[in-house]
Coordinates of C-alpha atoms in Angstrom, one line a residue:
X188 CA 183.8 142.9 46.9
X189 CA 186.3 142.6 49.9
X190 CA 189.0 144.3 49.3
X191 CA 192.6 143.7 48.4
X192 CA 195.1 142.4 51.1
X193 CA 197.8 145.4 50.0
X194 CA 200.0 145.3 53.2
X195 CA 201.9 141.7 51.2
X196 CA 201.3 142.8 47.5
X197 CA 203.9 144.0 45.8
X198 CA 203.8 145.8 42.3
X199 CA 207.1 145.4 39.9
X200 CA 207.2 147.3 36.8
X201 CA 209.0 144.8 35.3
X202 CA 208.7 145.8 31.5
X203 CA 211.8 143.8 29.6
X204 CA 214.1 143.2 32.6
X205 CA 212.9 139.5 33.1
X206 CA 214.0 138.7 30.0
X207 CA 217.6 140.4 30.7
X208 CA 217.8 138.3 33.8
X209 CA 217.5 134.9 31.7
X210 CA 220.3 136.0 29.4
X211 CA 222.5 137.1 32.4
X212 CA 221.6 133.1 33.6
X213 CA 222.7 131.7 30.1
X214 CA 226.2 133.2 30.3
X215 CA 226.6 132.7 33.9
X216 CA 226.7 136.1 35.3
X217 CA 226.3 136.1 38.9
X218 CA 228.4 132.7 39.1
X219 CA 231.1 133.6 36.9
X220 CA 231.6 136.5 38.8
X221 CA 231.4 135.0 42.8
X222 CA 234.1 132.1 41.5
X223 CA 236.8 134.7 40.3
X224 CA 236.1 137.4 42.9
X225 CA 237.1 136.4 46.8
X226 CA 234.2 138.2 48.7
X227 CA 232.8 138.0 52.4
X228 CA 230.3 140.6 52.4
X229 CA 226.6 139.7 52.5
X230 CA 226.3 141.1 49.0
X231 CA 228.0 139.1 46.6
X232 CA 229.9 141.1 44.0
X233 CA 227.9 138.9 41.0
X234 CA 225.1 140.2 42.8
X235 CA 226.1 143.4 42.4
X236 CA 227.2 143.9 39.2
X237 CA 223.8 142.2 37.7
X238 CA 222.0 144.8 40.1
X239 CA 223.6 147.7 38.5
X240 CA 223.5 145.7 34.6
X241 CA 219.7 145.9 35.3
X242 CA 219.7 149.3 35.9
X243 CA 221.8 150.1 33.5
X244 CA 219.3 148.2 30.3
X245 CA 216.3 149.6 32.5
X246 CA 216.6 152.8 30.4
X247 CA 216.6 154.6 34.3
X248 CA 219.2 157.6 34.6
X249 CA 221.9 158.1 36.0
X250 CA 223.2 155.0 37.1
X251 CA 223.3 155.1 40.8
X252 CA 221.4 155.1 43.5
X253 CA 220.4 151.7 43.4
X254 CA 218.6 151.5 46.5
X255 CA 215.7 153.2 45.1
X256 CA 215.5 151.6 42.1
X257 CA 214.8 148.6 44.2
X258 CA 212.5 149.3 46.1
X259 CA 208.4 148.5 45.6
X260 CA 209.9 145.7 43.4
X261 CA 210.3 142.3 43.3
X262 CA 213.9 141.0 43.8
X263 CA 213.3 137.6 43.8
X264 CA 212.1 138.2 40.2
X265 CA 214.2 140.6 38.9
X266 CA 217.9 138.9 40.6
X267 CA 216.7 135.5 41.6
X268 CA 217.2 136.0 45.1
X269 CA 215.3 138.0 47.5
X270 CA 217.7 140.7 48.7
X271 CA 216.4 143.7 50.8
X272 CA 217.1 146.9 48.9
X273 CA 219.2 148.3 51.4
X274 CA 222.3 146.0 50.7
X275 CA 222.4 148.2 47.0
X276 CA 223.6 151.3 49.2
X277 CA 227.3 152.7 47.5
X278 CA 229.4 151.6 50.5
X279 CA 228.5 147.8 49.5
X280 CA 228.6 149.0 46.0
X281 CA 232.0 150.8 46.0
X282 CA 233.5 147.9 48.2
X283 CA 232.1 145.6 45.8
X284 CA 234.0 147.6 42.6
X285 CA 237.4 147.8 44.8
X286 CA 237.3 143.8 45.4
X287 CA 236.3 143.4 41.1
X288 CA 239.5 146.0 40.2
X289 CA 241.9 143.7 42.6
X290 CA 240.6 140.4 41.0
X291 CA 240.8 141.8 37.1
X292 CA 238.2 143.6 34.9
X293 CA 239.8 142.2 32.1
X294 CA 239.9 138.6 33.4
X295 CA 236.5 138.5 34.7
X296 CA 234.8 139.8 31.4
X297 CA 236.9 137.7 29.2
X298 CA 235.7 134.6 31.0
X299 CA 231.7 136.4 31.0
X300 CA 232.4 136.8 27.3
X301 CA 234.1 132.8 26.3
X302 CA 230.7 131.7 28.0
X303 CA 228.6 134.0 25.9
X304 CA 230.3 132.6 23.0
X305 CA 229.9 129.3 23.9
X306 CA 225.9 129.4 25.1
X307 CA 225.6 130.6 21.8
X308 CA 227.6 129.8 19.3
X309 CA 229.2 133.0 18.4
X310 CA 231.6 132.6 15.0
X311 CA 234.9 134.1 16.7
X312 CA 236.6 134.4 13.6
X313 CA 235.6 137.7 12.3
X314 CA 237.4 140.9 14.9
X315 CA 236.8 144.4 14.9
X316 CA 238.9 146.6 17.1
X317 CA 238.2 150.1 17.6
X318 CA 238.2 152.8 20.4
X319 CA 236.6 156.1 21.3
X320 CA 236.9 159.0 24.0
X321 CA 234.5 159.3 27.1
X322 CA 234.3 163.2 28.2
X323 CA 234.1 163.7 32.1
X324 CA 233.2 167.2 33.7
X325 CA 234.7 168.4 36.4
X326 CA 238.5 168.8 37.6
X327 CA 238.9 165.1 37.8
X328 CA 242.5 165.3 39.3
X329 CA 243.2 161.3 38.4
X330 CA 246.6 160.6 37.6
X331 CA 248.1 157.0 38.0
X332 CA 246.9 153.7 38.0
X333 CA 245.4 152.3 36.1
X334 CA 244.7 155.5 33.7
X335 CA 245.0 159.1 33.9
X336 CA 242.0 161.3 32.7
X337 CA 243.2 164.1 30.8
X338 CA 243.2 166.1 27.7
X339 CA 243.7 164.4 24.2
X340 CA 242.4 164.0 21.0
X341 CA 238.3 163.7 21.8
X342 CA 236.4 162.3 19.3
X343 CA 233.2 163.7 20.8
X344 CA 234.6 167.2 19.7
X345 CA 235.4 168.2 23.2
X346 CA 239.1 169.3 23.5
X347 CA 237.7 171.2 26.4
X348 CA 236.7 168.3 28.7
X349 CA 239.1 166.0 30.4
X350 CA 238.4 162.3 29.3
X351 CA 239.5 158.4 28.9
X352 CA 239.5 156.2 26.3
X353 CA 237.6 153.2 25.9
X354 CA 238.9 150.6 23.5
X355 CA 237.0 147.7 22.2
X356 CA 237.4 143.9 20.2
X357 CA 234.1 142.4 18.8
X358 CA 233.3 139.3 17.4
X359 CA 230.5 138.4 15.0
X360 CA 229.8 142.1 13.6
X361 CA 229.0 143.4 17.2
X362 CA 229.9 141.0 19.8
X363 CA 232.1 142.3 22.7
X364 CA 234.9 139.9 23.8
X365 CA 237.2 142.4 25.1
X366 CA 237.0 146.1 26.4
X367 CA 239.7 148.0 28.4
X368 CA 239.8 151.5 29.2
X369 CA 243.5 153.6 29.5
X370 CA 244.7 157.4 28.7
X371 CA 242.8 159.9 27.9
X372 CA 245.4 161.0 25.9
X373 CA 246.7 157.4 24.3
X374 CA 247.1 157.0 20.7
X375 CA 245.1 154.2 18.6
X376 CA 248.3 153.6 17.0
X377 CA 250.0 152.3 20.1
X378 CA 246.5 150.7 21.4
X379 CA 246.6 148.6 18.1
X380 CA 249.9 147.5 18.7
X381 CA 249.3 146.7 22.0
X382 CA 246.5 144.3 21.3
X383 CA 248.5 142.8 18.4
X384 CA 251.3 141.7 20.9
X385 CA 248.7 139.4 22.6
X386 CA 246.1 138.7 20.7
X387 CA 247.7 135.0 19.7
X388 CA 247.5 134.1 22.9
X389 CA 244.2 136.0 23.3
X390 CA 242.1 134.1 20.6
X391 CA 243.5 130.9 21.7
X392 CA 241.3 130.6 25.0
X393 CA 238.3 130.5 22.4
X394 CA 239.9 128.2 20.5
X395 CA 241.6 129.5 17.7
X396 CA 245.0 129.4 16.3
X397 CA 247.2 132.5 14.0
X398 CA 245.5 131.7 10.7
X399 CA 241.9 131.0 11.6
X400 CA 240.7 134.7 12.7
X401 CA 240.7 138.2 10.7
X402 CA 241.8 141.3 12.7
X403 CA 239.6 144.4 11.1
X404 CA 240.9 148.0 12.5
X405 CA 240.2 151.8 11.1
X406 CA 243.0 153.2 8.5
X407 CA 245.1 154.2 12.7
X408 CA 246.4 150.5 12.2
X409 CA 248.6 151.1 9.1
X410 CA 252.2 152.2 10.7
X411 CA 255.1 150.4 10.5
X412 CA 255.2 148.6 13.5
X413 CA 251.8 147.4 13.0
X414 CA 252.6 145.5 9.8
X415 CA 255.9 144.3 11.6
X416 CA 253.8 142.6 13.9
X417 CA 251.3 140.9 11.5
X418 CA 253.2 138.1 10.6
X419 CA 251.9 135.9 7.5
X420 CA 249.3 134.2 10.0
X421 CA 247.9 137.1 11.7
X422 CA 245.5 138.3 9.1
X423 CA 244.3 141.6 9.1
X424 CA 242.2 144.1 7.1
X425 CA 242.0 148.0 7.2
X426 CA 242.0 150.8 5.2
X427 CA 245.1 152.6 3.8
X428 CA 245.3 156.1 4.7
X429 CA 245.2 158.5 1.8
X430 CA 248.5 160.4 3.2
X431 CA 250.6 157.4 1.6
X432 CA 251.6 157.8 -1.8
X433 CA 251.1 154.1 -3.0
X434 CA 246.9 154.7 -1.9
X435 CA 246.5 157.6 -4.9
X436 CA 248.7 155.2 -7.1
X437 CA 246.6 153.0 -6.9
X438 CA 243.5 153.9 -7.4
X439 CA 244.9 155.9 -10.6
X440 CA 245.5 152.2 -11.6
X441 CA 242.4 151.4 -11.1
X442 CA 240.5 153.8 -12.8
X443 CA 243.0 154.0 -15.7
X444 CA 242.7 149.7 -16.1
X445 CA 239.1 150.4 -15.9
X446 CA 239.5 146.7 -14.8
X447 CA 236.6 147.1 -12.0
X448 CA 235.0 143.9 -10.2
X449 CA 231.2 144.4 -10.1
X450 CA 229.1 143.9 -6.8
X451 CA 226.4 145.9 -6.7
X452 CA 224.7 146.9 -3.4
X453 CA 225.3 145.7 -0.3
X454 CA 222.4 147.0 1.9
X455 CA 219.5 144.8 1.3
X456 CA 217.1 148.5 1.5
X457 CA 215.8 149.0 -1.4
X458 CA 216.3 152.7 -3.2
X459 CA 214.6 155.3 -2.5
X460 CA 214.2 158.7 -4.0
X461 CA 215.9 160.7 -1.9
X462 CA 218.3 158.2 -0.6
X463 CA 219.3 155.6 -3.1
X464 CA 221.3 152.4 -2.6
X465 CA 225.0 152.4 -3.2
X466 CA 226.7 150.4 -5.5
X467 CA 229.9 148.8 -5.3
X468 CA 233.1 148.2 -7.7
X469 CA 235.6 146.7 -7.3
X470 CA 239.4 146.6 -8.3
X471 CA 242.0 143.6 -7.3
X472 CA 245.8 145.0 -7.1
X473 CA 249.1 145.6 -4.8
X474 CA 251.0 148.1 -3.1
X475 CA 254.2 147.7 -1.7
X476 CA 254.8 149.3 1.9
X477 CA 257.8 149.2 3.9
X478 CA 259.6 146.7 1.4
X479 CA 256.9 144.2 1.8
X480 CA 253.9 143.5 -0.7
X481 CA 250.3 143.9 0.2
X482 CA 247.3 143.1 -1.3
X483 CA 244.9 146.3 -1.8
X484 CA 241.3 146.3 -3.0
X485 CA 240.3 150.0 -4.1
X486 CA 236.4 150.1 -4.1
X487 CA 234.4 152.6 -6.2
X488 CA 231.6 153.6 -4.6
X489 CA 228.6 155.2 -6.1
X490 CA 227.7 157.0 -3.1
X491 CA 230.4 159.5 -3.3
X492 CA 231.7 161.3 -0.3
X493 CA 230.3 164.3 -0.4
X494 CA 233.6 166.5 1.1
X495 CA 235.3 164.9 -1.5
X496 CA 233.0 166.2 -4.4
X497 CA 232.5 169.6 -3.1
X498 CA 236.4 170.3 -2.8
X499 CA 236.4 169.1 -6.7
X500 CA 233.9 171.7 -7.2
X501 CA 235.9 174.1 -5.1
X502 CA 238.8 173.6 -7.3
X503 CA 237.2 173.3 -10.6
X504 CA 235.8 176.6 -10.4
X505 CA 239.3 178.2 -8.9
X506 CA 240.6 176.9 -12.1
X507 CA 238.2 178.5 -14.0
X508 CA 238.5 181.5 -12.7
X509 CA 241.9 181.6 -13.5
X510 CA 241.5 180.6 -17.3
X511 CA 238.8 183.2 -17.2
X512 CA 241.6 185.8 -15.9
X513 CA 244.2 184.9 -18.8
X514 CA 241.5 184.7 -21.3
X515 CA 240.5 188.1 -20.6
X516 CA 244.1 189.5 -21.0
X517 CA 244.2 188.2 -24.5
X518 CA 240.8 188.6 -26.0
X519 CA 240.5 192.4 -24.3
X520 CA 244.5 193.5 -26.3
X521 CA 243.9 194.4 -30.0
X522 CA 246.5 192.9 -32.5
X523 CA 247.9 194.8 -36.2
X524 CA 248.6 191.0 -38.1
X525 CA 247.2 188.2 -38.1
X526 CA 250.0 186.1 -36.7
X527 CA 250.3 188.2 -33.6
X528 CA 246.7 187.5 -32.7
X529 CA 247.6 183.4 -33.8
X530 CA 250.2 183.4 -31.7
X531 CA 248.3 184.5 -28.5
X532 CA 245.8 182.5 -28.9
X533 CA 247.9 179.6 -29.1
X534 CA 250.0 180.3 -26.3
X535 CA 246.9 180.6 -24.1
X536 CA 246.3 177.0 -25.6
X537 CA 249.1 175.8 -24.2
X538 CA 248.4 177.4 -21.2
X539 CA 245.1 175.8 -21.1
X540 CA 247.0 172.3 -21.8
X541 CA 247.1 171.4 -17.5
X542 CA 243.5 173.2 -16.4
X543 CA 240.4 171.2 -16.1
X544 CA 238.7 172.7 -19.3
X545 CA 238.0 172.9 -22.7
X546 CA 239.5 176.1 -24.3
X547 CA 239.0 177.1 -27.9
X548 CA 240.3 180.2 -29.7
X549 CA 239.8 181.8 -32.8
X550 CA 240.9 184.8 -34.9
X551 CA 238.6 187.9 -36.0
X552 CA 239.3 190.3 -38.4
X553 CA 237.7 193.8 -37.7
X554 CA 238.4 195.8 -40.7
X555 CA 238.6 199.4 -39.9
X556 CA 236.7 202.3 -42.3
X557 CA 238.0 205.7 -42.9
X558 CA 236.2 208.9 -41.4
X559 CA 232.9 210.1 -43.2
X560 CA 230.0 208.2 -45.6
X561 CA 231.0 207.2 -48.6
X562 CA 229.1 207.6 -51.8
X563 CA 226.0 206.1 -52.5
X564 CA 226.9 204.0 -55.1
X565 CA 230.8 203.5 -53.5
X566 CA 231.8 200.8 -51.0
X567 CA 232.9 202.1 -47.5
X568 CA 237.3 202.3 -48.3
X569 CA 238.8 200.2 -45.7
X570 CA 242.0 201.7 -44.3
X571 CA 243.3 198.7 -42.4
X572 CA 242.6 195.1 -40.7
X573 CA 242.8 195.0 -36.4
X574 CA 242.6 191.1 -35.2
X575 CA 241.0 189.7 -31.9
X576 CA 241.0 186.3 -30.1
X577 CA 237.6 185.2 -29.0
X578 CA 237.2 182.6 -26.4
X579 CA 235.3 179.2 -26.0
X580 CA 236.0 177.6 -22.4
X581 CA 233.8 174.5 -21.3
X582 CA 234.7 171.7 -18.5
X583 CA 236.4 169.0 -20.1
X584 CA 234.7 165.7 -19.0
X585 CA 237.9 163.9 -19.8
X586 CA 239.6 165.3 -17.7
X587 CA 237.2 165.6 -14.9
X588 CA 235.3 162.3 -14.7
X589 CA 238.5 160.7 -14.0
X590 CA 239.1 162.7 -10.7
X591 CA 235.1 162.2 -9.7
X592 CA 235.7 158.3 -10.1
X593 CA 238.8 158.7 -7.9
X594 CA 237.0 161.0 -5.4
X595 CA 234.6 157.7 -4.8
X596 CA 237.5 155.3 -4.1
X597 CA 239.1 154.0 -0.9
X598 CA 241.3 151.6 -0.3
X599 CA 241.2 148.5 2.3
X600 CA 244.9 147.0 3.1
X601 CA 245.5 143.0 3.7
X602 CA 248.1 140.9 3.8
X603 CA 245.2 137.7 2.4
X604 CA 247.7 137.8 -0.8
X605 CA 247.1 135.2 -3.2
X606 CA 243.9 134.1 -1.7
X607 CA 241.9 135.8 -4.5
X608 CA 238.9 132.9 -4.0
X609 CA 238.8 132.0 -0.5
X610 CA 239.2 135.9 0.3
X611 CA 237.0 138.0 -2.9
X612 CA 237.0 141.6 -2.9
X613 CA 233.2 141.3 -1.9
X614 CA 233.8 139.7 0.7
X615 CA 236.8 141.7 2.4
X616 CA 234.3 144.7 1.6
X617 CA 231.6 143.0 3.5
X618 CA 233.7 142.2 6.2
X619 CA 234.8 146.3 6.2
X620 CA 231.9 147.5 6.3
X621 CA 230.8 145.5 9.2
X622 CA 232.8 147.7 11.0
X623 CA 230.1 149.9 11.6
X624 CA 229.1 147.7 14.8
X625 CA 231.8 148.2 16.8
X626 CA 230.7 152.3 16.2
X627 CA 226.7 151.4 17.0
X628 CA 228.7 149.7 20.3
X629 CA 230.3 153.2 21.3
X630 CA 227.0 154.9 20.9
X631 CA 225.3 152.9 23.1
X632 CA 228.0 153.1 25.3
X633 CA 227.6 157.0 25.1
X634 CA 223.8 157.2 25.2
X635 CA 222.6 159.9 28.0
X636 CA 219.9 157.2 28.7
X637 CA 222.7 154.9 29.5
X638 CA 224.9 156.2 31.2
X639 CA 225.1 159.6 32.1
X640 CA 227.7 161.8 33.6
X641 CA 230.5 160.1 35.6
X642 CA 230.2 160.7 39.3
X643 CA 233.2 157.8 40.4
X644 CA 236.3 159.9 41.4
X645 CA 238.3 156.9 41.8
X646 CA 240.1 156.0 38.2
X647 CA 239.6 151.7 39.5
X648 CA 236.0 152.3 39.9
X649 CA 235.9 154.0 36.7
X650 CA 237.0 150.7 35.5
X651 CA 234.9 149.0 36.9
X652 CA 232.1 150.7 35.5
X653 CA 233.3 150.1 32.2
X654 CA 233.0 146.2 33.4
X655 CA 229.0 146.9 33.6
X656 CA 228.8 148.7 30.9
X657 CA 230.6 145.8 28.3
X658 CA 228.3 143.1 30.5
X659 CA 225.0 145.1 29.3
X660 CA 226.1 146.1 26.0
X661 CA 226.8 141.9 25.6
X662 CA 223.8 140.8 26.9
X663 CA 222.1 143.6 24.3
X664 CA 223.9 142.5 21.3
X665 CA 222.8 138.8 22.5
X666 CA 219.3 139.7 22.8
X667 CA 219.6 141.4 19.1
X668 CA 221.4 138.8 17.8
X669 CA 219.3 135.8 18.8
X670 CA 216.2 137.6 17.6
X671 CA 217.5 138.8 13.8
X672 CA 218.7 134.7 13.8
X673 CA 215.0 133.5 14.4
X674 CA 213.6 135.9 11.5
X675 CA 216.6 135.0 9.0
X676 CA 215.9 130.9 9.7
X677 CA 212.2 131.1 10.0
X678 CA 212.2 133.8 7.0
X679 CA 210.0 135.9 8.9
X680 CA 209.0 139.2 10.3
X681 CA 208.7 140.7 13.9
X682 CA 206.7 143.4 14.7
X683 CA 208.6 146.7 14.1
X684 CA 207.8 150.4 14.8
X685 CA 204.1 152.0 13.9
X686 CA 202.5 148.4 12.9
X687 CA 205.1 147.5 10.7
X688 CA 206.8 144.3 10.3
X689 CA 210.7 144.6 9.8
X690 CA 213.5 142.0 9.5
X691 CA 215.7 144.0 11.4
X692 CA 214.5 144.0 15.0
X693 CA 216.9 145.8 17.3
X694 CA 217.5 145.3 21.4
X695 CA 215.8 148.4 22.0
X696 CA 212.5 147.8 19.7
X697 CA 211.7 145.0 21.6
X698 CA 211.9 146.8 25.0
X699 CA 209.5 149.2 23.7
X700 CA 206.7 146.2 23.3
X701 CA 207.3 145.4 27.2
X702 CA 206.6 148.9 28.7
X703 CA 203.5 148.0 30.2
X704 CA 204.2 144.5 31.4
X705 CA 203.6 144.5 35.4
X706 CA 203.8 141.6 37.6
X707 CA 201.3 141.3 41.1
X708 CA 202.9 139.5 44.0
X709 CA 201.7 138.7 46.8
X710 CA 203.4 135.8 49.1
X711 CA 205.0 133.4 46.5
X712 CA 202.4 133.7 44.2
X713 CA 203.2 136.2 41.1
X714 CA 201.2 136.6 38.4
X715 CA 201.0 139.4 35.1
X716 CA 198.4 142.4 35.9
X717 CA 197.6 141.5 32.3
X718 CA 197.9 139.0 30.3
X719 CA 200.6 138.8 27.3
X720 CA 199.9 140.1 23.9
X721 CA 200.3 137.9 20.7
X722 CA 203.5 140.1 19.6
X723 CA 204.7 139.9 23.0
X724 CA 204.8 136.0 22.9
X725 CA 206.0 136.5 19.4
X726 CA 209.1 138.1 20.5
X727 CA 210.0 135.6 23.3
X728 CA 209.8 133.1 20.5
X729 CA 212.2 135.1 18.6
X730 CA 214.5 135.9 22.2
X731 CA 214.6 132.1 23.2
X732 CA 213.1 132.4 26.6
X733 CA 209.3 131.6 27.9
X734 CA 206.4 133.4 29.6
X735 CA 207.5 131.9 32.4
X736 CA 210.4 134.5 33.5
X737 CA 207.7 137.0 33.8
X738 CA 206.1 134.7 37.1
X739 CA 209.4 132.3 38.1
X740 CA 212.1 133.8 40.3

């Protein structure tokens, strides 16, 4: 057997990052990118920035050090272009970042993110604003444009780090269309009011006028300024914080009306034993903030918040306690009459009228014998009658299931008055909870395997790394979202984790059935080491793209 020519063959681990290069061609990337950014260096910032987006979805940490990441591979596979390794060094990097701060990290991604939209169809309608804290180690003396780093309110439970926030508006549950990053130290109050100055104008570059969108934020968006700027076509849907007066007034009502909308679970898992389903009700009403009328949904839960229950518990037995104290004042004192001993015990009653429990009292009447033994055939002479108060006390379920039931309720805030059938509680719940992928967006974000510590000194390169970051995180959610589309219109399952099917395939389970896909070159023919496996093909089905980027530059 002659042996192989290994001087011109070159091995790429190429795993899932083929298939992240044909979704950086659908939006337009690398062009998008070279048309904004006026660049003469041999390394085209595009170029760049989809260098470090593949290193960044590689899974390989910490994101630098690009040279070696290229090298021993492919680049005409993996970017499209055959670039020596070398040109990744972090002068050409850094320059690169300085000329993509001077041309706009918001421009540039909000142009990345109408193509995304566009390629694929992305309902725009839905938003979900949110923001979270990035810790940094170090002194990380950065004050100035265009952020400071320093202390504030950390939501990774950090007060000791330095840090910067990162603030974020998605479309279609998950979908990053915008993503800026400002003061460690800013508040999501102003941040919301911010966004609401603009976002008009924002939403009309993907073609939608005041009236055709919902703006979904955290309970930080209810202060009066916010409202202000709502007007009755910017609709908007959050959750009323508990510190206002008219959110316990409200859900009173609603447990007191007992007027609930039923809607049952909205996670399609089934129950299990130790973690069942929650069920939803609902309650239709308004509250009145800042002189203006707004519509408020309180939704019962059945999964109750936990903190909220034990607190209950907490004060339930203080109250106790202290009907056990006065109880113990009254029933331990001997009385002379009988109305003496009534009249305690129905002053402790009344007492008893405002706890959280049941109190009864009764009368006994003790008689009292004279000193020796009496005769045989002679009752025992009784010389007088003492009285006690014995004591009863049990929770009163009356009383306390009403404050359970409350301790399950929130409130969401909305100014969708009077559009009770276009706008159903069930849906503005759905639409709430949806929320929750904005948060999975943070976490990725904030995954070690991301991106770990940040090295940049420079606050515009900072930036510029949170452009990357958004690019990958969009091409991720693209990649999840095309593939949980196929299943829901084929009604079918993809391979999931240990042989199972699931309905639910995420980003990174499909990057796990990749792992060993290597690619022989040698010239310009490529070709797989070995050949693609039946679930493999099944999830390119499912992604949208063809065997082919494995082998085609």
């Amino acid at each position: 057997m002659p042996p192989f020519d290994t001087e011109n063959m070159t091995i790429t681990d190429a795993r899932h990052l083929p298939i992240v290069k044909a979704y950086a061609q659908k939006i337009g990337l690398v062009e998008t990118i070279d048309q904004m950014v006026d660049s003469q260096m041999e390394l085209s910032p595009g170029m760049a920035v989809f260098a470090m987006v593949l290193d960044t979805l590689s899974g390989r940490t910490p994101l630098y050090r690009l040279t070696e990441f290229f090298e021993e591979k492919d680049t005409a596979l993996l970017l499209g272009s055959d670039i020596e390794p070398e040109r990744f060094c972090d002068y050409n990097l850094g320059r690169s970042m300085d000329q993509i701060f001077e041309t706009g990290t918001q421009k540039i991604f909000s142009q990345i993110a109408q193509n995304a939209l566009t390629v694929f169809a992305v309902d725009p309608r839905r938003l979900h604003f949110d923001t979270t804290s990035v810790s940094v180690y170090g002194d990380f003396v950065l004050a100035g444009p265009p952020f400071d780093i320093t202390y504030g309110y950390s939501k990774d439970k950090r007060p000791d780090l330095k840090q910067f926030l990162v603030s974020m508006l998605c479309v279609d549950r998950n979908i990053p269309i915008l993503g800026t990053t400002t003061h460690g130290n800013a508040s999501d109050k102003t941040l919301n009011n911010e966004l609401l100055t603009n976002i008009s104008k924002y939403m009309a570059k993907h073609g939608l006028e005041p009236g055709a969108y919902v703006y979904v934020a955290d309970s930080a968006f209810v202060t009066e300024n916010n409202l202000a700027k709502c007007s009755d076509q910017t609709w908007f849907l959050s959750r009323l914080p508990a510190t206002y007066n008219e959110c316990s007034r409200i859900i009173r009502e609603a447990v007191l009306e007992d007027d609930w909308i039923d809607i049952g679970p909205l996670a399609e898992e089934h129950d299990r034993p130790n973690r069942p389903v929650a069920h939803y009700r609902a309650y239709d009403g308004t509250v009145e903030l800042y002189g203006k009328p707004y519509r408020a949904i309180v939704v019962h839960s059945s999964a109750h918040d936990k903190r909220r229950h034990k607190r209950i518990d907490r004060m339930l037995k203080q109250d106790r306690k202290k009907l056990d104290t006065d109880c113990k004042k009254v029933t331990d004192t001997v009385y002379y009459c009988r109305a003496d001993a009534q009249a305690a015990a129905d002053r402790l009653i009344r007492q008893s009228d405002a706890s959280y429990h049941h109190l009864q009292a009764d009368v006994q009447e003790m008689p009292k014998y004279g000193r020796g033994r009496p005769a045989l055939d002679k009752p025992r002479k009784v010389l007088r009658y003492e009285y006690c108060v014995t004591t009863t006390v049990t929770e009163a379920p009356d009383k306390v299931a009403p404050i359970r039931e409350e301790a399950g309720c929130f409130v969401l805030l909305t100014n969708l008055l009077d559009q009770q059938e276009a706008w159903p509680a069930e849906a503005l719940l759905s639409l709430y909870k949806s929320q929750i992928g904005i948060e999975q967006n943070f976490s990725f974000l904030k995954d070690p395997a991301i991106v770990n510590s940040i090295f940049l000194k420079k606050a515009r390169r900072i930036e510029v790394l949170g452009l990357v970051l958004l690019i990958s995180l969009l091409i991720w959610r693209l990649m999840e979202r095309s593939m949980r589309q196929y299943v829901e219109t084929n009604d079918c399952e993809l391979p999931g984790w240990v042989r199972r099917k699931t309905r639910k395939p995420t980003a990174f389970m499909m990057t796990t059935k990749f792992t060993s896909i290597m690619v022989i070159t040698i010239g310009n023919h490529r070709q797989l080491a070995k050949p693609l496996k039946s679930f493999q093909l099944e999830y390119l089905k499912a992604l949208g793209v063809t065997a082919d980027v494995f082998t085609a530059p």
